[in-house]
Amino acid sequence: MIPQTIYGGGEHQAFRDTVRRGVLVLLEHLRQAGAVRVQAERPLKGDMGGLDTVGDTDLLVHLGGGDTAPIDLKWATAGRYRKRLEEDDFLQLALYY
């Protein structure tokens, strides 16, 4: 265990609580989506509309019907990335969308 004095005590506990809540929400979303397998840090390579793509995804979710869904985990407010996607400013998220 990391001594709380290193991380300012309350900040360390707040971080742990946030991570715990985030994991529980992610697990619930995966359950609702019918995920049957999840792979972490998975390299991806493919063709999207004639464009060769290569990259990594934080999580690759395999769904019951045979489909897959990449999940790119971000540590920031959702609004920040939503705005960049709506403004066509984030190619990575646009490719996922």
PDB file of N, CA and C in Angstrom:
ATOM      1  N   MET A   1       0.833  -1.189   0.000  1.00  0.00           N
ATOM      2  CA  MET A   1       0.000   0.000   0.000  1.00  0.00           C
ATOM      3  C   MET A   1       0.873   1.245   0.000  1.00  0.00           C
ATOM      4  N   ILE A   2       0.471   2.246  -0.746  1.00  0.00           N
ATOM      5  CA  ILE A   2       1.217   3.501  -0.838  1.00  0.00           C
ATOM      6  C   ILE A   2       0.868   4.375   0.366  1.00  0.00           C
ATOM      7  N   PRO A   3       1.879   4.875   1.073  1.00  0.00           N
ATOM      8  CA  PRO A   3       1.581   5.763   2.211  1.00  0.00           C
ATOM      9  C   PRO A   3       0.798   6.983   1.764  1.00  0.00           C
ATOM     10  N   GLN A   4      -0.231   7.334   2.507  1.00  0.00           N
ATOM     11  CA  GLN A   4      -1.076   8.456   2.124  1.00  0.00           C
ATOM     12  C   GLN A   4      -0.340   9.786   2.160  1.00  0.00           C
ATOM     13  N   THR A   5       0.752   9.872   2.913  1.00  0.00           N
ATOM     14  CA  THR A   5       1.484  11.141   2.979  1.00  0.00           C
ATOM     15  C   THR A   5       2.064  11.511   1.629  1.00  0.00           C
ATOM     16  N   ILE A   6       2.344  10.517   0.785  1.00  0.00           N
ATOM     17  CA  ILE A   6       2.894  10.803  -0.540  1.00  0.00           C
ATOM     18  C   ILE A   6       1.868  11.515  -1.406  1.00  0.00           C
ATOM     19  N   TYR A   7       0.617  11.129  -1.305  1.00  0.00           N
ATOM     20  CA  TYR A   7      -0.421  11.666  -2.179  1.00  0.00           C
ATOM     21  C   TYR A   7      -1.379  12.609  -1.470  1.00  0.00           C
ATOM     22  N   GLY A   8      -1.020  13.119  -0.360  1.00  0.00           N
ATOM     23  CA  GLY A   8      -1.834  14.127   0.296  1.00  0.00           C
ATOM     24  C   GLY A   8      -3.064  13.587   0.998  1.00  0.00           C
ATOM     25  N   GLY A   9      -3.080  12.320   1.356  1.00  0.00           N
ATOM     26  CA  GLY A   9      -4.157  11.753   2.157  1.00  0.00           C
ATOM     27  C   GLY A   9      -5.492  11.736   1.470  1.00  0.00           C
ATOM     28  N   GLY A  10      -6.263  12.817   1.599  1.00  0.00           N
ATOM     29  CA  GLY A  10      -7.611  12.879   1.050  1.00  0.00           C
ATOM     30  C   GLY A  10      -7.651  12.758  -0.461  1.00  0.00           C
ATOM     31  N   GLU A  11      -6.680  13.306  -1.140  1.00  0.00           N
ATOM     32  CA  GLU A  11      -6.629  13.203  -2.597  1.00  0.00           C
ATOM     33  C   GLU A  11      -6.454  11.753  -3.033  1.00  0.00           C
ATOM     34  N   HIS A  12      -5.630  11.027  -2.306  1.00  0.00           N
ATOM     35  CA  HIS A  12      -5.400   9.610  -2.625  1.00  0.00           C
ATOM     36  C   HIS A  12      -6.700   8.826  -2.475  1.00  0.00           C
ATOM     37  N   GLN A  13      -7.433   9.065  -1.414  1.00  0.00           N
ATOM     38  CA  GLN A  13      -8.700   8.357  -1.202  1.00  0.00           C
ATOM     39  C   GLN A  13      -9.731   8.762  -2.248  1.00  0.00           C
ATOM     40  N   ALA A  14      -9.774  10.027  -2.603  1.00  0.00           N
ATOM     41  CA  ALA A  14     -10.711  10.482  -3.634  1.00  0.00           C
ATOM     42  C   ALA A  14     -10.392   9.821  -4.968  1.00  0.00           C
ATOM     43  N   PHE A  15      -9.104   9.704  -5.294  1.00  0.00           N
ATOM     44  CA  PHE A  15      -8.697   9.032  -6.530  1.00  0.00           C
ATOM     45  C   PHE A  15      -9.136   7.574  -6.508  1.00  0.00           C
ATOM     46  N   ARG A  16      -8.898   6.900  -5.406  1.00  0.00           N
ATOM     47  CA  ARG A  16      -9.292   5.488  -5.286  1.00  0.00           C
ATOM     48  C   ARG A  16     -10.803   5.335  -5.431  1.00  0.00           C
ATOM     49  N   ASP A  17     -11.562   6.217  -4.818  1.00  0.00           N
ATOM     50  CA  ASP A  17     -13.023   6.148  -4.906  1.00  0.00           C
ATOM     51  C   ASP A  17     -13.496   6.375  -6.344  1.00  0.00           C
ATOM     52  N   THR A  18     -12.871   7.328  -7.031  1.00  0.00           N
ATOM     53  CA  THR A  18     -13.239   7.613  -8.419  1.00  0.00           C
ATOM     54  C   THR A  18     -12.942   6.419  -9.313  1.00  0.00           C
ATOM     55  N   VAL A  19     -11.780   5.826  -9.142  1.00  0.00           N
ATOM     56  CA  VAL A  19     -11.419   4.653  -9.945  1.00  0.00           C
ATOM     57  C   VAL A  19     -12.373   3.500  -9.658  1.00  0.00           C
ATOM     58  N   ARG A  20     -12.678   3.277  -8.411  1.00  0.00           N
ATOM     59  CA  ARG A  20     -13.592   2.188  -8.035  1.00  0.00           C
ATOM     60  C   ARG A  20     -14.968   2.388  -8.684  1.00  0.00           C
ATOM     61  N   ARG A  21     -15.501   3.615  -8.612  1.00  0.00           N
ATOM     62  CA  ARG A  21     -16.793   3.894  -9.236  1.00  0.00           C
ATOM     63  C   ARG A  21     -16.725   3.692 -10.752  1.00  0.00           C
ATOM     64  N   GLY A  22     -15.629   4.158 -11.364  1.00  0.00           N
ATOM     65  CA  GLY A  22     -15.473   4.013 -12.806  1.00  0.00           C
ATOM     66  C   GLY A  22     -15.433   2.564 -13.247  1.00  0.00           C
ATOM     67  N   VAL A  23     -14.733   1.739 -12.512  1.00  0.00           N
ATOM     68  CA  VAL A  23     -14.661   0.308 -12.841  1.00  0.00           C
ATOM     69  C   VAL A  23     -16.038  -0.333 -12.712  1.00  0.00           C
ATOM     70  N   LEU A  24     -16.760  -0.003 -11.662  1.00  0.00           N
ATOM     71  CA  LEU A  24     -18.095  -0.585 -11.475  1.00  0.00           C
ATOM     72  C   LEU A  24     -19.042  -0.164 -12.598  1.00  0.00           C
ATOM     73  N   VAL A  25     -18.973   1.100 -13.015  1.00  0.00           N
ATOM     74  CA  VAL A  25     -19.819   1.570 -14.117  1.00  0.00           C
ATOM     75  C   VAL A  25     -19.428   0.863 -15.410  1.00  0.00           C
ATOM     76  N   LEU A  26     -18.122   0.735 -15.673  1.00  0.00           N
ATOM     77  CA  LEU A  26     -17.661   0.035 -16.872  1.00  0.00           C
ATOM     78  C   LEU A  26     -18.147  -1.407 -16.876  1.00  0.00           C
ATOM     79  N   LEU A  27     -18.024  -2.100 -15.764  1.00  0.00           N
ATOM     80  CA  LEU A  27     -18.489  -3.487 -15.691  1.00  0.00           C
ATOM     81  C   LEU A  27     -19.984  -3.596 -15.957  1.00  0.00           C
ATOM     82  N   GLU A  28     -20.756  -2.658 -15.448  1.00  0.00           N
ATOM     83  CA  GLU A  28     -22.200  -2.675 -15.693  1.00  0.00           C
ATOM     84  C   GLU A  28     -22.506  -2.445 -17.172  1.00  0.00           C
ATOM     85  N   HIS A  29     -21.806  -1.511 -17.807  1.00  0.00           N
ATOM     86  CA  HIS A  29     -22.005  -1.272 -19.238  1.00  0.00           C
ATOM     87  C   HIS A  29     -21.645  -2.520 -20.051  1.00  0.00           C
ATOM     88  N   LEU A  30     -20.547  -3.170 -19.702  1.00  0.00           N
ATOM     89  CA  LEU A  30     -20.144  -4.391 -20.405  1.00  0.00           C
ATOM     90  C   LEU A  30     -21.194  -5.481 -20.230  1.00  0.00           C
ATOM     91  N   ARG A  31     -21.733  -5.605 -19.038  1.00  0.00           N
ATOM     92  CA  ARG A  31     -22.775  -6.607 -18.784  1.00  0.00           C
ATOM     93  C   ARG A  31     -24.013  -6.304 -19.619  1.00  0.00           C
ATOM     94  N   GLN A  32     -24.448  -5.053 -19.636  1.00  0.00           N
ATOM     95  CA  GLN A  32     -25.637  -4.672 -20.398  1.00  0.00           C
ATOM     96  C   GLN A  32     -25.437  -4.852 -21.901  1.00  0.00           C
ATOM     97  N   ALA A  33     -24.219  -4.688 -22.364  1.00  0.00           N
ATOM     98  CA  ALA A  33     -23.924  -4.832 -23.792  1.00  0.00           C
ATOM     99  C   ALA A  33     -23.820  -6.295 -24.208  1.00  0.00           C
ATOM    100  N   GLY A  34     -23.766  -7.188 -23.241  1.00  0.00           N
ATOM    101  CA  GLY A  34     -23.638  -8.611 -23.551  1.00  0.00           C
ATOM    102  C   GLY A  34     -22.222  -9.024 -23.893  1.00  0.00           C
ATOM    103  N   ALA A  35     -21.242  -8.362 -23.287  1.00  0.00           N
ATOM    104  CA  ALA A  35     -19.836  -8.704 -23.530  1.00  0.00           C
ATOM    105  C   ALA A  35     -19.559 -10.127 -23.055  1.00  0.00           C
ATOM    106  N   VAL A  36     -18.851 -10.878 -23.894  1.00  0.00           N
ATOM    107  CA  VAL A  36     -18.484 -12.247 -23.522  1.00  0.00           C
ATOM    108  C   VAL A  36     -16.985 -12.377 -23.276  1.00  0.00           C
ATOM    109  N   ARG A  37     -16.217 -11.389 -23.772  1.00  0.00           N
ATOM    110  CA  ARG A  37     -14.770 -11.391 -23.556  1.00  0.00           C
ATOM    111  C   ARG A  37     -14.255  -9.973 -23.745  1.00  0.00           C
ATOM    112  N   VAL A  38     -13.235  -9.616 -22.975  1.00  0.00           N
ATOM    113  CA  VAL A  38     -12.612  -8.298 -23.084  1.00  0.00           C
ATOM    114  C   VAL A  38     -11.102  -8.491 -23.113  1.00  0.00           C
ATOM    115  N   GLN A  39     -10.464  -7.880 -24.116  1.00  0.00           N
ATOM    116  CA  GLN A  39      -9.009  -7.923 -24.221  1.00  0.00           C
ATOM    117  C   GLN A  39      -8.457  -6.531 -23.957  1.00  0.00           C
ATOM    118  N   ALA A  40      -7.393  -6.443 -23.172  1.00  0.00           N
ATOM    119  CA  ALA A  40      -6.775  -5.156 -22.853  1.00  0.00           C
ATOM    120  C   ALA A  40      -5.542  -4.916 -23.710  1.00  0.00           C
ATOM    121  N   GLU A  41      -5.307  -3.629 -24.024  1.00  0.00           N
ATOM    122  CA  GLU A  41      -4.122  -3.209 -24.778  1.00  0.00           C
ATOM    123  C   GLU A  41      -3.943  -4.043 -26.042  1.00  0.00           C
ATOM    124  N   ARG A  42      -4.952  -4.051 -26.878  1.00  0.00           N
ATOM    125  CA  ARG A  42      -4.983  -4.882 -28.080  1.00  0.00           C
ATOM    126  C   ARG A  42      -4.566  -4.078 -29.302  1.00  0.00           C
ATOM    127  N   PRO A  43      -3.527  -4.535 -30.033  1.00  0.00           N
ATOM    128  CA  PRO A  43      -3.186  -3.863 -31.291  1.00  0.00           C
ATOM    129  C   PRO A  43      -4.262  -4.140 -32.336  1.00  0.00           C
ATOM    130  N   LEU A  44      -4.557  -3.147 -33.141  1.00  0.00           N
ATOM    131  CA  LEU A  44      -5.560  -3.286 -34.199  1.00  0.00           C
ATOM    132  C   LEU A  44      -4.958  -2.870 -35.533  1.00  0.00           C
ATOM    133  N   LYS A  45      -5.390  -3.542 -36.574  1.00  0.00           N
ATOM    134  CA  LYS A  45      -4.940  -3.224 -37.921  1.00  0.00           C
ATOM    135  C   LYS A  45      -6.098  -3.537 -38.854  1.00  0.00           C
ATOM    136  N   GLY A  46      -6.368  -2.636 -39.785  1.00  0.00           N
ATOM    137  CA  GLY A  46      -7.477  -2.900 -40.688  1.00  0.00           C
ATOM    138  C   GLY A  46      -7.616  -1.852 -41.761  1.00  0.00           C
ATOM    139  N   ASP A  47      -8.732  -1.928 -42.446  1.00  0.00           N
ATOM    140  CA  ASP A  47      -9.059  -1.032 -43.548  1.00  0.00           C
ATOM    141  C   ASP A  47     -10.392  -0.378 -43.223  1.00  0.00           C
ATOM    142  N   MET A  48     -10.417   0.950 -43.261  1.00  0.00           N
ATOM    143  CA  MET A  48     -11.660   1.682 -43.022  1.00  0.00           C
ATOM    144  C   MET A  48     -11.924   2.566 -44.226  1.00  0.00           C
ATOM    145  N   GLY A  49     -12.797   2.098 -45.097  1.00  0.00           N
ATOM    146  CA  GLY A  49     -13.136   2.871 -46.280  1.00  0.00           C
ATOM    147  C   GLY A  49     -11.949   3.142 -47.188  1.00  0.00           C
ATOM    148  N   GLY A  50     -11.064   2.154 -47.332  1.00  0.00           N
ATOM    149  CA  GLY A  50      -9.895   2.305 -48.183  1.00  0.00           C
ATOM    150  C   GLY A  50      -8.690   2.912 -47.492  1.00  0.00           C
ATOM    151  N   LEU A  51      -8.828   3.257 -46.231  1.00  0.00           N
ATOM    152  CA  LEU A  51      -7.736   3.841 -45.467  1.00  0.00           C
ATOM    153  C   LEU A  51      -7.151   2.778 -44.550  1.00  0.00           C
ATOM    154  N   ASP A  52      -5.879   2.423 -44.759  1.00  0.00           N
ATOM    155  CA  ASP A  52      -5.219   1.471 -43.873  1.00  0.00           C
ATOM    156  C   ASP A  52      -5.050   2.113 -42.505  1.00  0.00           C
ATOM    157  N   THR A  53      -5.420   1.392 -41.466  1.00  0.00           N
ATOM    158  CA  THR A  53      -5.303   1.914 -40.112  1.00  0.00           C
ATOM    159  C   THR A  53      -4.530   0.933 -39.247  1.00  0.00           C
ATOM    160  N   VAL A  54      -3.716   1.475 -38.352  1.00  0.00           N
ATOM    161  CA  VAL A  54      -2.947   0.691 -37.396  1.00  0.00           C
ATOM    162  C   VAL A  54      -2.989   1.449 -36.091  1.00  0.00           C
ATOM    163  N   GLY A  55      -3.191   0.738 -34.992  1.00  0.00           N
ATOM    164  CA  GLY A  55      -3.207   1.397 -33.697  1.00  0.00           C
ATOM    165  C   GLY A  55      -3.465   0.407 -32.590  1.00  0.00           C
ATOM    166  N   ASP A  56      -3.719   0.926 -31.428  1.00  0.00           N
ATOM    167  CA  ASP A  56      -4.013   0.117 -30.249  1.00  0.00           C
ATOM    168  C   ASP A  56      -5.308   0.604 -29.625  1.00  0.00           C
ATOM    169  N   THR A  57      -6.001  -0.299 -28.995  1.00  0.00           N
ATOM    170  CA  THR A  57      -7.188   0.074 -28.238  1.00  0.00           C
ATOM    171  C   THR A  57      -6.985  -0.367 -26.799  1.00  0.00           C
ATOM    172  N   ASP A  58      -7.488   0.428 -25.869  1.00  0.00           N
ATOM    173  CA  ASP A  58      -7.343   0.066 -24.458  1.00  0.00           C
ATOM    174  C   ASP A  58      -8.073  -1.224 -24.154  1.00  0.00           C
ATOM    175  N   LEU A  59      -9.300  -1.324 -24.650  1.00  0.00           N
ATOM    176  CA  LEU A  59     -10.086  -2.545 -24.464  1.00  0.00           C
ATOM    177  C   LEU A  59     -10.746  -2.917 -25.784  1.00  0.00           C
ATOM    178  N   LEU A  60     -10.724  -4.187 -26.130  1.00  0.00           N
ATOM    179  CA  LEU A  60     -11.474  -4.687 -27.269  1.00  0.00           C
ATOM    180  C   LEU A  60     -12.528  -5.628 -26.703  1.00  0.00           C
ATOM    181  N   VAL A  61     -13.793  -5.235 -26.861  1.00  0.00           N
ATOM    182  CA  VAL A  61     -14.914  -5.969 -26.274  1.00  0.00           C
ATOM    183  C   VAL A  61     -15.510  -6.881 -27.342  1.00  0.00           C
ATOM    184  N   HIS A  62     -15.628  -8.155 -27.018  1.00  0.00           N
ATOM    185  CA  HIS A  62     -16.260  -9.134 -27.893  1.00  0.00           C
ATOM    186  C   HIS A  62     -17.683  -9.344 -27.386  1.00  0.00           C
ATOM    187  N   LEU A  63     -18.653  -9.111 -28.270  1.00  0.00           N
ATOM    188  CA  LEU A  63     -20.063  -9.207 -27.893  1.00  0.00           C
ATOM    189  C   LEU A  63     -20.629 -10.562 -28.273  1.00  0.00           C
ATOM    190  N   GLY A  64     -21.732 -10.936 -27.641  1.00  0.00           N
ATOM    191  CA  GLY A  64     -22.341 -12.237 -27.842  1.00  0.00           C
ATOM    192  C   GLY A  64     -22.684 -12.562 -29.280  1.00  0.00           C
ATOM    193  N   GLY A  65     -23.055 -11.593 -30.091  1.00  0.00           N
ATOM    194  CA  GLY A  65     -23.434 -11.837 -31.476  1.00  0.00           C
ATOM    195  C   GLY A  65     -22.266 -11.915 -32.438  1.00  0.00           C
ATOM    196  N   GLY A  66     -21.045 -11.821 -31.930  1.00  0.00           N
ATOM    197  CA  GLY A  66     -19.874 -11.900 -32.774  1.00  0.00           C
ATOM    198  C   GLY A  66     -19.255 -10.557 -33.129  1.00  0.00           C
ATOM    199  N   ASP A  67     -19.940  -9.459 -32.816  1.00  0.00           N
ATOM    200  CA  ASP A  67     -19.387  -8.130 -33.080  1.00  0.00           C
ATOM    201  C   ASP A  67     -18.305  -7.795 -32.058  1.00  0.00           C
ATOM    202  N   THR A  68     -17.463  -6.828 -32.409  1.00  0.00           N
ATOM    203  CA  THR A  68     -16.462  -6.322 -31.472  1.00  0.00           C
ATOM    204  C   THR A  68     -16.614  -4.813 -31.371  1.00  0.00           C
ATOM    205  N   ALA A  69     -16.169  -4.261 -30.255  1.00  0.00           N
ATOM    206  CA  ALA A  69     -16.226  -2.818 -30.038  1.00  0.00           C
ATOM    207  C   ALA A  69     -14.955  -2.374 -29.325  1.00  0.00           C
ATOM    208  N   PRO A  70     -14.216  -1.411 -29.912  1.00  0.00           N
ATOM    209  CA  PRO A  70     -13.038  -0.884 -29.219  1.00  0.00           C
ATOM    210  C   PRO A  70     -13.453   0.151 -28.182  1.00  0.00           C
ATOM    211  N   ILE A  71     -12.759   0.164 -27.063  1.00  0.00           N
ATOM    212  CA  ILE A  71     -12.994   1.189 -26.044  1.00  0.00           C
ATOM    213  C   ILE A  71     -11.661   1.844 -25.741  1.00  0.00           C
ATOM    214  N   ASP A  72     -11.633   3.147 -25.876  1.00  0.00           N
ATOM    215  CA  ASP A  72     -10.444   3.932 -25.564  1.00  0.00           C
ATOM    216  C   ASP A  72     -10.716   4.652 -24.260  1.00  0.00           C
ATOM    217  N   LEU A  73     -10.035   4.271 -23.211  1.00  0.00           N
ATOM    218  CA  LEU A  73     -10.272   4.851 -21.895  1.00  0.00           C
ATOM    219  C   LEU A  73      -9.593   6.215 -21.794  1.00  0.00           C
ATOM    220  N   LYS A  74     -10.320   7.193 -21.288  1.00  0.00           N
ATOM    221  CA  LYS A  74      -9.793   8.548 -21.121  1.00  0.00           C
ATOM    222  C   LYS A  74      -9.974   8.971 -19.678  1.00  0.00           C
ATOM    223  N   TRP A  75      -8.997   9.691 -19.160  1.00  0.00           N
ATOM    224  CA  TRP A  75      -9.077  10.191 -17.799  1.00  0.00           C
ATOM    225  C   TRP A  75      -9.312  11.695 -17.865  1.00  0.00           C
ATOM    226  N   ALA A  76     -10.523  12.056 -18.201  1.00  0.00           N
ATOM    227  CA  ALA A  76     -10.916  13.464 -18.286  1.00  0.00           C
ATOM    228  C   ALA A  76     -12.435  13.507 -18.361  1.00  0.00           C
ATOM    229  N   THR A  77     -12.989  14.684 -18.348  1.00  0.00           N
ATOM    230  CA  THR A  77     -14.440  14.793 -18.430  1.00  0.00           C
ATOM    231  C   THR A  77     -14.922  14.396 -19.819  1.00  0.00           C
ATOM    232  N   ALA A  78     -16.050  13.730 -19.878  1.00  0.00           N
ATOM    233  CA  ALA A  78     -16.601  13.264 -21.154  1.00  0.00           C
ATOM    234  C   ALA A  78     -16.894  14.428 -22.088  1.00  0.00           C
ATOM    235  N   GLY A  79     -17.309  15.556 -21.546  1.00  0.00           N
ATOM    236  CA  GLY A  79     -17.653  16.705 -22.369  1.00  0.00           C
ATOM    237  C   GLY A  79     -16.502  17.199 -23.220  1.00  0.00           C
ATOM    238  N   ARG A  80     -15.308  17.098 -22.687  1.00  0.00           N
ATOM    239  CA  ARG A  80     -14.127  17.546 -23.428  1.00  0.00           C
ATOM    240  C   ARG A  80     -13.971  16.747 -24.717  1.00  0.00           C
ATOM    241  N   TYR A  81     -14.102  15.444 -24.654  1.00  0.00           N
ATOM    242  CA  TYR A  81     -13.932  14.608 -25.838  1.00  0.00           C
ATOM    243  C   TYR A  81     -15.152  14.679 -26.745  1.00  0.00           C
ATOM    244  N   ARG A  82     -16.335  14.813 -26.168  1.00  0.00           N
ATOM    245  CA  ARG A  82     -17.544  14.943 -26.984  1.00  0.00           C
ATOM    246  C   ARG A  82     -17.439  16.186 -27.860  1.00  0.00           C
ATOM    247  N   LYS A  83     -16.989  17.290 -27.272  1.00  0.00           N
ATOM    248  CA  LYS A  83     -16.860  18.541 -28.021  1.00  0.00           C
ATOM    249  C   LYS A  83     -15.853  18.376 -29.163  1.00  0.00           C
ATOM    250  N   ARG A  84     -14.722  17.749 -28.898  1.00  0.00           N
ATOM    251  CA  ARG A  84     -13.708  17.560 -29.946  1.00  0.00           C
ATOM    252  C   ARG A  84     -14.241  16.670 -31.064  1.00  0.00           C
ATOM    253  N   LEU A  85     -15.032  15.658 -30.728  1.00  0.00           N
ATOM    254  CA  LEU A  85     -15.606  14.778 -31.738  1.00  0.00           C
ATOM    255  C   LEU A  85     -16.627  15.539 -32.580  1.00  0.00           C
ATOM    256  N   GLU A  86     -17.477  16.315 -31.926  1.00  0.00           N
ATOM    257  CA  GLU A  86     -18.485  17.094 -32.652  1.00  0.00           C
ATOM    258  C   GLU A  86     -17.850  18.121 -33.574  1.00  0.00           C
ATOM    259  N   GLU A  87     -16.668  18.616 -33.214  1.00  0.00           N
ATOM    260  CA  GLU A  87     -15.972  19.611 -34.033  1.00  0.00           C
ATOM    261  C   GLU A  87     -15.033  18.953 -35.042  1.00  0.00           C
ATOM    262  N   ASP A  88     -15.131  17.631 -35.193  1.00  0.00           N
ATOM    263  CA  ASP A  88     -14.254  16.884 -36.110  1.00  0.00           C
ATOM    264  C   ASP A  88     -12.784  17.156 -35.815  1.00  0.00           C
ATOM    265  N   ASP A  89     -12.435  17.223 -34.541  1.00  0.00           N
ATOM    266  CA  ASP A  89     -11.081  17.573 -34.127  1.00  0.00           C
ATOM    267  C   ASP A  89     -10.327  16.383 -33.538  1.00  0.00           C
ATOM    268  N   PHE A  90     -10.921  15.202 -33.553  1.00  0.00           N
ATOM    269  CA  PHE A  90     -10.283  14.068 -32.896  1.00  0.00           C
ATOM    270  C   PHE A  90     -10.440  12.841 -33.787  1.00  0.00           C
ATOM    271  N   LEU A  91      -9.485  12.623 -34.660  1.00  0.00           N
ATOM    272  CA  LEU A  91      -9.554  11.540 -35.630  1.00  0.00           C
ATOM    273  C   LEU A  91      -9.740  10.189 -34.962  1.00  0.00           C
ATOM    274  N   GLN A  92      -9.048   9.941 -33.868  1.00  0.00           N
ATOM    275  CA  GLN A  92      -9.145   8.639 -33.191  1.00  0.00           C
ATOM    276  C   GLN A  92     -10.588   8.343 -32.789  1.00  0.00           C
ATOM    277  N   LEU A  93     -11.250   9.267 -32.162  1.00  0.00           N
ATOM    278  CA  LEU A  93     -12.633   9.048 -31.744  1.00  0.00           C
ATOM    279  C   LEU A  93     -13.565   8.996 -32.944  1.00  0.00           C
ATOM    280  N   ALA A  94     -13.293   9.775 -33.965  1.00  0.00           N
ATOM    281  CA  ALA A  94     -14.127   9.759 -35.158  1.00  0.00           C
ATOM    282  C   ALA A  94     -14.065   8.409 -35.837  1.00  0.00           C
ATOM    283  N   LEU A  95     -12.904   7.768 -35.875  1.00  0.00           N
ATOM    284  CA  LEU A  95     -12.789   6.444 -36.469  1.00  0.00           C
ATOM    285  C   LEU A  95     -13.593   5.421 -35.685  1.00  0.00           C
ATOM    286  N   TYR A  96     -13.606   5.538 -34.380  1.00  0.00           N
ATOM    287  CA  TYR A  96     -14.378   4.614 -33.555  1.00  0.00           C
ATOM    288  C   TYR A  96     -15.874   4.808 -33.766  1.00  0.00           C
ATOM    289  N   TYR A  97     -16.271   6.067 -33.959  1.00  0.00           N
ATOM    290  CA  TYR A  97     -17.673   6.426 -34.054  1.00  0.00           C
ATOM    291  C   TYR A  97     -18.248   5.867 -35.326  1.00  0.00           C
TER     292      TYR A  97
END
